[in-house]
Tab-separated table of C-alpha atoms in Angstrom:
chain	number	residue	atom	x	y	z
X	1	MET	CA	-103.847	101.440	33.357
X	2	LYS	CA	-100.609	99.915	32.143
X	3	TYR	CA	-99.654	100.135	28.475
X	4	ALA	CA	-96.909	98.567	26.368
X	5	ILE	CA	-95.848	100.220	23.105
X	6	THR	CA	-93.850	97.825	20.951
X	7	HIS	CA	-91.583	98.053	17.886
X	8	CYS	CA	-89.904	101.307	18.952
X	9	TYR	CA	-87.198	102.107	16.428
X	10	THR	CA	-84.313	104.578	16.564
X	11	ASP	CA	-84.610	108.285	17.408
X	12	LYS	CA	-82.391	108.831	14.362
X	13	ASN	CA	-85.460	108.203	12.229
X	14	LYS	CA	-87.451	111.316	13.106
X	15	GLY	CA	-90.683	110.062	11.581
X	16	ASP	CA	-90.584	106.910	13.668
X	17	ALA	CA	-89.726	108.889	16.803
X	18	ALA	CA	-92.686	111.181	16.090
X	19	ILE	CA	-95.021	108.189	15.840
X	20	ILE	CA	-93.885	106.903	19.232
X	21	VAL	CA	-94.087	110.305	20.942
X	22	ALA	CA	-97.517	110.972	19.426
X	23	THR	CA	-98.797	107.539	20.499
X	24	SER	CA	-97.664	108.202	24.046
X	25	LYS	CA	-99.308	111.633	23.925
X	26	LEU	CA	-102.571	110.120	22.695
X	27	VAL	CA	-102.609	107.632	25.550
X	28	ARG	CA	-101.783	110.236	28.210
X	29	ASP	CA	-104.352	112.709	26.876
X	30	LEU	CA	-107.002	110.053	27.461
X	31	ASP	CA	-105.571	108.518	30.641
X	32	SER	CA	-103.701	110.943	32.887
X	33	ASP	CA	-102.557	108.058	35.104
X	34	ALA	CA	-101.175	105.992	32.235
X	35	ASP	CA	-98.126	103.853	32.988
X	36	ILE	CA	-96.349	103.446	29.641
X	37	LYS	CA	-93.560	100.977	28.969
X	38	MET	CA	-91.883	101.045	25.563
X	39	PHE	CA	-90.155	98.120	23.883
X	40	SER	CA	-87.262	98.798	21.539
X	41	THR	CA	-86.438	96.930	18.343
X	42	TYR	CA	-82.894	96.589	19.767
X	43	ARG	CA	-81.900	93.620	21.919
X	44	VAL	CA	-79.972	93.526	25.183
X	45	GLY	CA	-76.306	94.236	24.520
X	46	ASP	CA	-76.939	96.441	21.493
X	47	GLN	CA	-75.248	99.807	22.094
X	48	ARG	CA	-78.044	101.549	20.211
X	49	LEU	CA	-80.502	100.593	22.960
X	50	ASN	CA	-78.988	103.232	25.243
X	51	LYS	CA	-77.831	105.722	22.615
X	52	GLU	CA	-80.775	105.983	20.215
X	53	HIS	CA	-83.842	106.332	22.451
X	54	GLU	CA	-83.115	109.659	24.128
X	55	ILE	CA	-86.188	111.360	22.617
X	56	ILE	CA	-88.767	108.666	23.297
X	57	ARG	CA	-87.358	107.891	26.755
X	58	ARG	CA	-88.822	111.175	28.001
X	59	HIS	CA	-92.315	109.930	27.144
X	60	ALA	CA	-92.297	106.588	28.970
X	61	GLU	CA	-91.813	105.236	32.456
X	62	LYS	CA	-89.323	102.744	31.005
X	63	VAL	CA	-87.784	101.772	27.671
X	64	HIS	CA	-87.072	98.040	27.606
X	65	PRO	CA	-84.937	96.032	25.184
X	66	ALA	CA	-86.835	94.088	22.564
X	67	LEU	CA	-88.169	90.658	23.276
X	68	PHE	CA	-86.424	89.030	20.300
X	69	GLY	CA	-84.672	92.095	18.927
X	70	GLU	CA	-82.508	92.934	15.971
X	71	PRO	CA	-79.484	90.585	15.906
X	72	VAL	CA	-76.019	92.014	16.463
X	73	PRO	CA	-72.579	90.490	15.794
X	74	TYR	CA	-71.220	88.594	18.767
X	75	LEU	CA	-67.661	88.839	17.481
X	76	PHE	CA	-67.030	92.308	16.087
X	77	GLY	CA	-64.552	92.282	13.241
X	78	TRP	CA	-65.348	88.673	12.326
X	79	GLY	CA	-67.883	89.516	9.672
X	80	LYS	CA	-71.634	89.886	9.476
X	81	TRP	CA	-72.103	86.117	9.628
X	82	THR	CA	-71.998	86.342	13.422
X	83	ARG	CA	-75.348	88.177	13.265
X	84	SER	CA	-76.790	84.842	12.107
X	85	LEU	CA	-75.417	83.202	15.248
X	86	SER	CA	-77.075	85.943	17.308
X	87	PHE	CA	-80.414	85.290	15.595
X	88	ILE	CA	-80.216	81.508	16.074
X	89	LEU	CA	-79.450	81.762	19.785
X	90	ASP	CA	-82.197	84.343	20.353
X	91	PHE	CA	-84.659	82.259	18.350
X	92	PHE	CA	-84.013	79.332	20.682
X	93	ARG	CA	-84.211	81.432	23.868
X	94	TYR	CA	-87.400	83.257	22.966
X	95	SER	CA	-89.079	80.121	21.655
X	96	MET	CA	-89.003	78.915	25.264
X	97	LEU	CA	-91.438	81.711	26.176
X	98	LEU	CA	-93.902	80.332	23.639
X	99	ILE	CA	-93.430	76.709	24.649
X	100	SER	CA	-93.781	77.129	28.401
X	101	LYS	CA	-95.660	79.587	30.619
X	102	ASN	CA	-93.658	78.532	33.669
X	103	ARG	CA	-91.941	81.817	34.536
X	104	LYS	CA	-89.277	80.183	36.705
X	105	TYR	CA	-88.328	77.915	33.824
X	106	VAL	CA	-88.316	80.506	31.035
X	107	ASN	CA	-86.375	82.961	33.201
X	108	LEU	CA	-83.456	80.530	33.020
X	109	PHE	CA	-83.005	81.601	29.399
X	110	LEU	CA	-83.178	85.366	30.058
X	111	ASN	CA	-80.932	87.894	31.738
X	112	LYS	CA	-82.014	90.454	34.324
X	113	GLU	CA	-83.048	93.136	31.796
X	114	GLU	CA	-85.023	90.652	29.716
X	115	ILE	CA	-86.815	89.277	32.770
X	116	SER	CA	-87.858	92.825	33.697
X	117	ALA	CA	-89.022	93.465	30.113
X	118	LEU	CA	-91.059	90.268	30.045
X	119	ALA	CA	-92.686	91.098	33.382
X	120	ASP	CA	-93.789	94.563	32.227
X	121	PHE	CA	-94.996	93.168	28.895
X	122	LEU	CA	-97.175	90.563	30.579
X	123	GLU	CA	-98.449	92.989	33.233
X	124	SER	CA	-99.690	95.468	30.609
X	125	ASP	CA	-103.423	95.922	30.287
X	126	VAL	CA	-103.099	96.954	26.633
X	127	ILE	CA	-100.287	96.260	24.155
X	128	ILE	CA	-100.032	98.629	21.194
X	129	SER	CA	-97.901	97.888	18.150
X	130	LYS	CA	-97.123	101.463	17.174
X	131	GLY	CA	-97.606	102.907	13.699
X	132	GLY	CA	-95.422	102.741	10.630
X	133	SER	CA	-94.690	100.239	7.897
X	134	PHE	CA	-92.568	97.309	9.016
X	135	LEU	CA	-94.736	94.182	8.732
X	136	PHE	CA	-93.932	93.223	5.154
X	137	THR	CA	-91.638	91.167	2.932
X	138	GLU	CA	-90.447	92.566	-0.378
X	139	ASN	CA	-89.236	89.169	-1.600
X	140	THR	CA	-88.994	85.517	-0.570
X	141	SER	CA	-85.401	85.576	0.678
X	142	VAL	CA	-84.500	83.846	3.936
X	143	ARG	CA	-83.391	87.175	5.388
X	144	GLN	CA	-86.825	88.716	4.763
X	145	THR	CA	-88.581	85.726	6.331
X	146	LEU	CA	-86.411	85.797	9.457
X	147	SER	CA	-86.958	89.539	9.801
X	148	LEU	CA	-90.726	89.021	9.540
X	149	VAL	CA	-90.640	86.319	12.232
X	150	ARG	CA	-88.712	88.596	14.573
X	151	LEU	CA	-91.108	91.519	14.085
X	152	LEU	CA	-94.149	89.294	14.545
X	153	TYR	CA	-92.820	87.799	17.776
X	154	PRO	CA	-94.539	90.293	20.151
X	155	PHE	CA	-97.898	89.286	18.661
X	156	MET	CA	-97.108	85.589	19.166
X	157	LEU	CA	-96.068	86.247	22.755
X	158	ALA	CA	-99.197	88.284	23.466
X	159	ARG	CA	-101.362	85.549	21.988
X	160	ARG	CA	-99.622	82.863	24.079
X	161	TYR	CA	-100.417	84.751	27.287
X	162	GLY	CA	-103.888	85.966	26.287
X	163	LYS	CA	-103.012	89.670	26.235
X	164	ARG	CA	-104.952	92.392	24.420
X	165	VAL	CA	-102.792	93.563	21.520
X	166	TYR	CA	-103.626	96.093	18.804
X	167	ILE	CA	-101.992	97.179	15.558
X	168	PHE	CA	-102.352	100.952	15.515
X	169	SER	CA	-101.998	103.236	12.490
X	170	GLN	CA	-99.907	100.919	10.359
X	171	SER	CA	-99.545	100.082	6.703
X	172	LEU	CA	-99.372	96.306	6.219
X	173	GLY	CA	-97.763	94.464	3.321
X	174	PRO	CA	-96.700	93.546	0.792
X	175	VAL	CA	-96.164	89.960	1.913
X	176	GLU	CA	-94.386	87.965	-0.776
X	177	GLY	CA	-94.158	84.171	-0.706
X	178	VAL	CA	-96.429	81.355	0.484
X	179	VAL	CA	-94.412	80.741	3.653
X	180	ASN	CA	-94.331	84.430	4.574
X	181	ARG	CA	-98.062	84.772	4.024
X	182	TYR	CA	-98.747	81.801	6.285
X	183	ILE	CA	-96.528	83.187	9.054
X	184	PHE	CA	-98.082	86.639	8.672
X	185	LYS	CA	-101.696	85.495	8.956
X	186	THR	CA	-101.037	82.897	11.661
X	187	ALA	CA	-99.249	85.378	13.926
X	188	LEU	CA	-101.836	88.136	13.509
X	189	LYS	CA	-105.160	86.339	13.278
X	190	ASN	CA	-105.809	86.638	17.019
X	191	VAL	CA	-104.940	90.310	17.561
X	192	SER	CA	-107.671	92.287	19.278
X	193	GLY	CA	-107.932	94.842	16.481
X	194	ILE	CA	-106.184	96.378	13.496
X	195	TYR	CA	-106.238	100.097	12.724
X	196	LEU	CA	-104.771	100.594	9.255
X	197	ARG	CA	-103.513	104.059	8.391
X	198	GLU	CA	-104.653	103.674	4.784
X	199	SER	CA	-107.089	101.463	2.894
X	200	LEU	CA	-104.927	101.027	-0.216
X	201	CYS	CA	-102.874	98.242	1.373
X	202	LEU	CA	-106.169	96.504	2.151
X	203	ASP	CA	-107.205	96.746	-1.495
X	204	LYS	CA	-103.833	95.873	-3.015
X	205	TYR	CA	-102.473	93.057	-0.847
X	206	GLU	CA	-104.524	89.869	-0.588
X	207	PRO	CA	-102.962	88.628	2.699
X	208	VAL	CA	-103.935	91.927	4.350
X	209	SER	CA	-107.520	91.811	3.097
X	210	GLU	CA	-107.844	88.155	4.168
X	211	LEU	CA	-106.524	89.013	7.631
X	212	CYS	CA	-108.949	91.922	8.009
X	213	ASN	CA	-111.831	89.626	7.122
X	214	GLU	CA	-111.036	87.694	10.320
X	215	VAL	CA	-109.998	90.498	12.683
X	216	PRO	CA	-111.850	93.712	13.677
X	217	PHE	CA	-110.274	96.582	11.768
X	218	GLY	CA	-110.674	100.261	11.013
X	219	ILE	CA	-108.953	103.060	9.105
X	220	VAL	CA	-107.247	105.908	10.985
X	221	PRO	CA	-104.785	108.678	10.045
X	222	ASP	CA	-101.052	108.367	10.617
X	223	THR	CA	-100.306	108.845	14.323
X	224	ALA	CA	-97.666	111.509	13.611
X	225	PHE	CA	-100.468	113.937	12.734
X	226	TYR	CA	-101.139	114.027	16.489
X	227	LEU	CA	-97.652	115.270	17.380
X	228	GLY	CA	-98.887	118.857	17.616
X	229	SER	CA	-96.969	121.933	18.670
X	230	ASP	CA	-97.341	121.577	22.422
X	231	VAL	CA	-94.018	119.775	22.864
X	232	ASP	CA	-90.563	121.292	23.165
X	233	GLU	CA	-89.424	123.086	20.004
X	234	ALA	CA	-86.527	125.018	21.573
X	235	GLY	CA	-83.379	124.813	19.457
X	236	ALA	CA	-85.056	124.957	16.057
X	237	ILE	CA	-83.177	127.306	13.737
X	238	ASP	CA	-84.634	130.658	12.801
X	239	ILE	CA	-86.056	130.926	9.277
X	240	ASP	CA	-86.397	134.254	7.446
X	241	ARG	CA	-90.109	134.325	6.607
X	242	ARG	CA	-89.629	137.199	4.118
X	243	GLN	CA	-88.111	134.689	1.691
X	244	PHE	CA	-90.022	132.139	-0.364
X	245	ASN	CA	-88.913	129.057	1.585
X	246	VAL	CA	-89.221	125.569	0.157
X	247	GLY	CA	-88.362	122.581	2.343
X	248	PHE	CA	-86.959	119.326	0.936
X	249	THR	CA	-86.178	115.890	2.327
X	250	VAL	CA	-84.126	113.536	0.185
X	251	VAL	CA	-83.866	109.745	0.521
X	252	ASP	CA	-80.688	108.074	-0.725
X	253	HIS	CA	-82.752	105.548	-2.665
X	254	ASP	CA	-80.808	102.738	-4.383
X	255	PHE	CA	-83.661	100.890	-6.164
X	256	LYS	CA	-82.251	97.644	-4.725
X	257	TYR	CA	-85.399	95.701	-5.698
X	258	LEU	CA	-84.472	96.028	-9.405
X	259	GLU	CA	-82.397	93.106	-10.662
X	260	ASP	CA	-80.670	94.871	-13.552
X	261	ASP	CA	-77.684	96.977	-12.436
X	262	ARG	CA	-77.959	99.315	-15.401
X	263	GLU	CA	-81.643	99.944	-14.781
X	264	ARG	CA	-80.889	100.770	-11.136
X	265	GLU	CA	-78.291	103.324	-12.236
X	266	ILE	CA	-80.693	104.917	-14.728
X	267	ARG	CA	-83.495	105.191	-12.185
X	268	ALA	CA	-81.202	106.618	-9.501
X	269	LEU	CA	-79.827	109.198	-11.930
X	270	GLU	CA	-83.341	110.197	-13.051
X	271	TYR	CA	-84.419	110.624	-9.438
X	272	LYS	CA	-81.408	112.778	-8.578
X	273	ASN	CA	-81.716	114.840	-11.763
X	274	SER	CA	-85.416	115.456	-11.071
X	275	LEU	CA	-84.536	116.874	-7.660
X	276	ILE	CA	-81.808	119.109	-9.078
X	277	GLU	CA	-83.990	120.422	-11.897
X	278	SER	CA	-86.896	121.120	-9.545
X	279	VAL	CA	-84.570	123.160	-7.325
X	280	LYS	CA	-83.442	125.169	-10.364
X	281	TYR	CA	-87.063	125.737	-11.323
X	282	LEU	CA	-87.946	127.006	-7.851
X	283	VAL	CA	-85.006	129.402	-7.702
X	284	ASP	CA	-85.389	130.640	-11.296
X	285	THR	CA	-89.155	131.179	-11.302
X	286	HIS	CA	-89.935	132.028	-7.675
X	287	GLY	CA	-86.655	133.251	-6.200
X	288	ALA	CA	-86.960	130.430	-3.675
X	289	VAL	CA	-84.574	129.527	-0.928
X	290	VAL	CA	-84.499	125.723	-0.936
X	291	ARG	CA	-83.812	124.251	2.495
X	292	ILE	CA	-82.872	120.575	2.678
X	293	PHE	CA	-83.412	118.806	6.007
X	294	PRO	CA	-82.151	115.374	7.125
X	295	GLN	CA	-85.130	113.374	8.356
X	296	VAL	CA	-83.264	110.078	8.866
X	297	ILE	CA	-79.652	109.951	10.059
X	298	VAL	CA	-79.090	106.298	11.008
X	299	ASP	CA	-75.535	105.045	10.635
X	300	ASN	CA	-75.960	101.505	9.320
X	301	SER	CA	-77.210	100.720	5.825
X	302	TYR	CA	-79.252	97.696	6.959
X	303	LEU	CA	-81.232	99.977	9.266
X	304	GLY	CA	-82.406	102.211	6.456
X	305	HIS	CA	-81.113	104.870	4.132
X	306	ASN	CA	-79.334	107.845	5.634
X	307	ASP	CA	-80.447	111.183	4.162
X	308	ILE	CA	-77.189	113.064	4.684
X	309	LYS	CA	-75.176	111.696	1.758
X	310	MET	CA	-77.775	112.454	-0.928
X	311	SER	CA	-78.647	115.819	0.623
X	312	GLN	CA	-75.009	116.879	0.432
X	313	GLU	CA	-74.773	115.642	-3.148
X	314	ILE	CA	-77.713	117.828	-4.158
X	315	VAL	CA	-76.143	120.867	-2.495
X	316	ASN	CA	-72.736	120.106	-4.036
X	317	ALA	CA	-74.306	119.908	-7.493
X	318	PHE	CA	-74.900	123.659	-7.301
X	319	ALA	CA	-71.383	124.647	-6.224
X	320	GLY	CA	-70.033	127.401	-8.475
X	321	THR	CA	-73.250	127.641	-10.503
X	322	GLY	CA	-74.690	130.815	-9.002
X	323	TYR	CA	-77.392	128.820	-7.198
X	324	GLU	CA	-75.314	127.923	-4.141
X	325	ASP	CA	-76.631	130.745	-1.942
X	326	SER	CA	-80.200	129.598	-2.598
X	327	VAL	CA	-79.680	125.932	-1.650
X	328	ILE	CA	-79.021	125.263	2.038
X	329	PHE	CA	-78.542	121.960	3.859
X	330	HIS	CA	-79.587	122.284	7.506
X	331	GLU	CA	-77.573	119.377	8.833
X	332	GLY	CA	-78.252	118.493	12.460
X	333	ASP	CA	-79.706	115.931	14.836
X	334	TRP	CA	-83.070	117.627	15.282
X	335	SER	CA	-85.987	116.277	17.297
X	336	PRO	CA	-89.303	115.623	15.505
X	337	SER	CA	-90.782	118.698	17.186
X	338	GLN	CA	-87.880	120.889	16.078
X	339	LEU	CA	-88.188	119.658	12.499
X	340	ARG	CA	-91.940	120.193	12.560
X	341	CYS	CA	-91.378	123.736	13.833
X	342	MET	CA	-88.935	124.485	11.002
X	343	TYR	CA	-91.169	122.868	8.392
X	344	SER	CA	-94.047	125.057	9.566
X	345	LYS	CA	-92.099	128.089	8.321
X	346	MET	CA	-91.907	126.788	4.752
X	347	ASP	CA	-94.174	128.150	2.030
X	348	ILE	CA	-94.355	124.711	0.442
X	349	PHE	CA	-92.632	121.395	1.098
X	350	VAL	CA	-91.279	118.658	-1.196
X	351	GLY	CA	-90.599	115.481	0.758
X	352	THR	CA	-89.350	112.057	-0.181
X	353	ARG	CA	-89.628	111.112	3.477
X	354	LEU	CA	-93.345	110.590	4.101
X	355	HIS	CA	-93.252	111.838	7.673
X	356	SER	CA	-91.573	115.063	6.663
X	357	VAL	CA	-94.667	115.650	4.528
X	358	ILE	CA	-96.945	114.660	7.417
X	359	PHE	CA	-95.116	117.136	9.694
X	360	SER	CA	-95.614	119.851	7.064
X	361	LEU	CA	-99.259	119.070	6.384
X	362	SER	CA	-100.000	119.039	10.113
X	363	CYS	CA	-98.748	122.671	10.098
X	364	SER	CA	-100.968	123.456	7.074
X	365	VAL	CA	-98.010	123.682	4.679
X	366	PRO	CA	-99.000	122.479	1.150
X	367	SER	CA	-96.716	119.605	0.158
X	368	VAL	CA	-95.594	117.267	-2.609
X	369	ASN	CA	-94.519	113.720	-1.771
X	370	ILE	CA	-92.151	111.470	-3.734
X	371	SER	CA	-93.302	107.960	-2.789
X	372	TYR	CA	-90.815	105.102	-2.634
X	373	HIS	CA	-92.205	102.214	-0.552
X	374	GLY	CA	-95.417	100.240	-0.808
X	375	THR	CA	-98.783	101.969	-0.688
X	376	LYS	CA	-98.215	104.164	2.352
X	377	SER	CA	-97.799	107.545	0.649
X	378	GLN	CA	-100.600	107.178	-1.857
X	379	GLY	CA	-102.918	105.626	0.722
X	380	ILE	CA	-102.329	108.114	3.533
X	381	LEU	CA	-102.305	111.250	1.412
X	382	ALA	CA	-105.412	110.169	-0.484
X	383	GLY	CA	-107.256	110.868	2.754
X	384	ILE	CA	-106.184	114.531	2.752
X	385	ASP	CA	-108.406	116.689	0.532
X	386	GLY	CA	-106.384	118.488	-2.124
X	387	ILE	CA	-103.163	116.576	-1.436
X	388	GLY	CA	-103.956	113.109	-2.789
X	389	SER	CA	-102.923	114.117	-6.307
X	390	CYS	CA	-99.628	115.624	-5.102
X	391	VAL	CA	-97.733	112.321	-5.073
X	392	VAL	CA	-95.010	111.289	-7.535
X	393	ASP	CA	-93.938	107.629	-7.712
X	394	ILE	CA	-90.137	107.441	-7.482
X	395	ASN	CA	-90.169	104.580	-10.004
X	396	LYS	CA	-91.849	106.822	-12.583
X	397	ILE	CA	-90.320	110.152	-11.667
X	398	ASP	CA	-88.901	112.644	-14.134
X	399	LYS	CA	-88.278	116.362	-13.836
X	400	HIS	CA	-91.449	117.285	-15.738
X	401	LYS	CA	-93.752	115.270	-13.448
X	402	LEU	CA	-92.143	116.631	-10.297
X	403	ILE	CA	-92.145	120.244	-11.466
X	404	GLU	CA	-95.786	119.896	-12.548
X	405	LYS	CA	-96.803	118.840	-9.018
X	406	ILE	CA	-94.700	121.597	-7.443
X	407	SER	CA	-96.274	124.201	-9.756
X	408	PHE	CA	-99.762	123.012	-8.828
X	409	VAL	CA	-99.038	123.345	-5.111
X	410	ILE	CA	-97.550	126.821	-5.531
X	411	GLU	CA	-100.448	128.073	-7.640
X	412	ASN	CA	-103.032	126.724	-5.200
X	413	ARG	CA	-101.145	127.109	-1.948
X	414	GLU	CA	-103.523	129.545	-0.248
X	415	ALA	CA	-106.579	127.391	-0.899
X	416	LEU	CA	-104.642	124.284	0.130
X	417	ARG	CA	-103.406	125.962	3.299
X	418	LEU	CA	-106.960	126.919	4.278
X	419	SER	CA	-108.225	123.416	3.569
X	420	LEU	CA	-105.458	121.867	5.656
X	421	ARG	CA	-106.240	124.147	8.594
X	422	GLN	CA	-109.820	122.880	8.502
X	423	GLN	CA	-108.867	119.206	8.178
X	424	MET	CA	-106.179	118.862	10.858
X	425	PRO	CA	-108.499	119.120	13.903
X	426	GLN	CA	-110.721	116.435	12.349
X	427	ILE	CA	-107.716	114.154	11.820
X	428	ARG	CA	-106.630	114.542	15.428
X	429	THR	CA	-110.177	113.796	16.593
X	430	ARG	CA	-110.256	110.572	14.545
X	431	LEU	CA	-107.033	109.433	16.206
X	432	ARG	CA	-108.403	110.186	19.687
X	433	ARG	CA	-111.595	108.240	19.007
X	434	ALA	CA	-109.668	105.229	17.720
X	435	MET	CA	-107.399	105.212	20.772
X	436	GLU	CA	-110.448	105.533	23.035
X	437	GLU	CA	-111.845	102.368	21.432
X	438	ILE	CA	-108.596	100.544	22.189
X	439	MET	CA	-108.305	101.777	25.760
X	440	PHE	CA	-111.919	101.752	26.890
X	441	GLY	CA	-114.017	100.165	24.149
């Protein structure tokens, strides 16, 4: 069978890359003759299309540019306003595919690469919108609405041509604004099925619950749990297991959704101070070696927060304090499998990046998560026995709350490790069964 996996983001986000690789692995484990085409979030002409899909490219027959991808400046050096021109022109071109099904006509608006992408999209037997959390709007700004339209486009195109399309292992919402809610429900109401990766978004966001009243849906684990250890881990650094190793991932979170500048500064400082104090606690009370890993290393701020800056700031905070030998930043462009391998050698893990925690849990490493977006952390981890209470909301974080969760995990780590070992095979089985329903159900 032929499969299309859409919404493939950059390899520089290791959690997103893991989702894509794991989805491909799921499909191939169930269909050894699978022909998989992947569709990037980057458009034709975007340099990132060729540079930032090296990991996922090994798991597909072809990686195509997006059909209606992320806009890029046409005139570099002339300001970001030219990205708006890019969006307007692409909106016109790709609207033609929804207006007419005459391939000779619509091909007039596409170049060679886009024509090839469209052909493989329409020839797919099953279209899978891969996991993650990207179908949402945090506010009612025009930018958020346009972004939502662009991300919903593959569903509109699939609907226009009567293709089977599934949302697999995603968190949906929030969807703010009447217009956004209308676009959201209209674009998705004819999908073949929705597999949410957590039920909390269903309970908390009315547009999601209304949509799932109209469309077949189920609850599955996050796809990254399926990554496993049977992919290449060569190149992962060696970790001294005789030490008490604690892994960290740190998001450079700017609390941009808060309107008051002073409040943003206070929250950011509290978050950073909580991390620093928890490191001190671990070194002072357990002789820990704290190892900070970069989970996301994208270059552009509008693509997401890069972990390197904040990670270095945490390490630099300990310079000349006597702690510096116990706080190590393992900077590098690691693959998801390499990171997972290194995380598996930690005694416990403290992750702000959700997928760093998922990597750790999949290796039976007890973990604490600092949640910072929507319901995804609380919802996903609530499904893991013993871990659901190990979540700290970044908006309510202080050093006492974080240290309390870390202490709990340390004190109960053997029981938690045993429980995780028992749960992981069940989680992988649930993912296989859900994918079987999509492919053969």
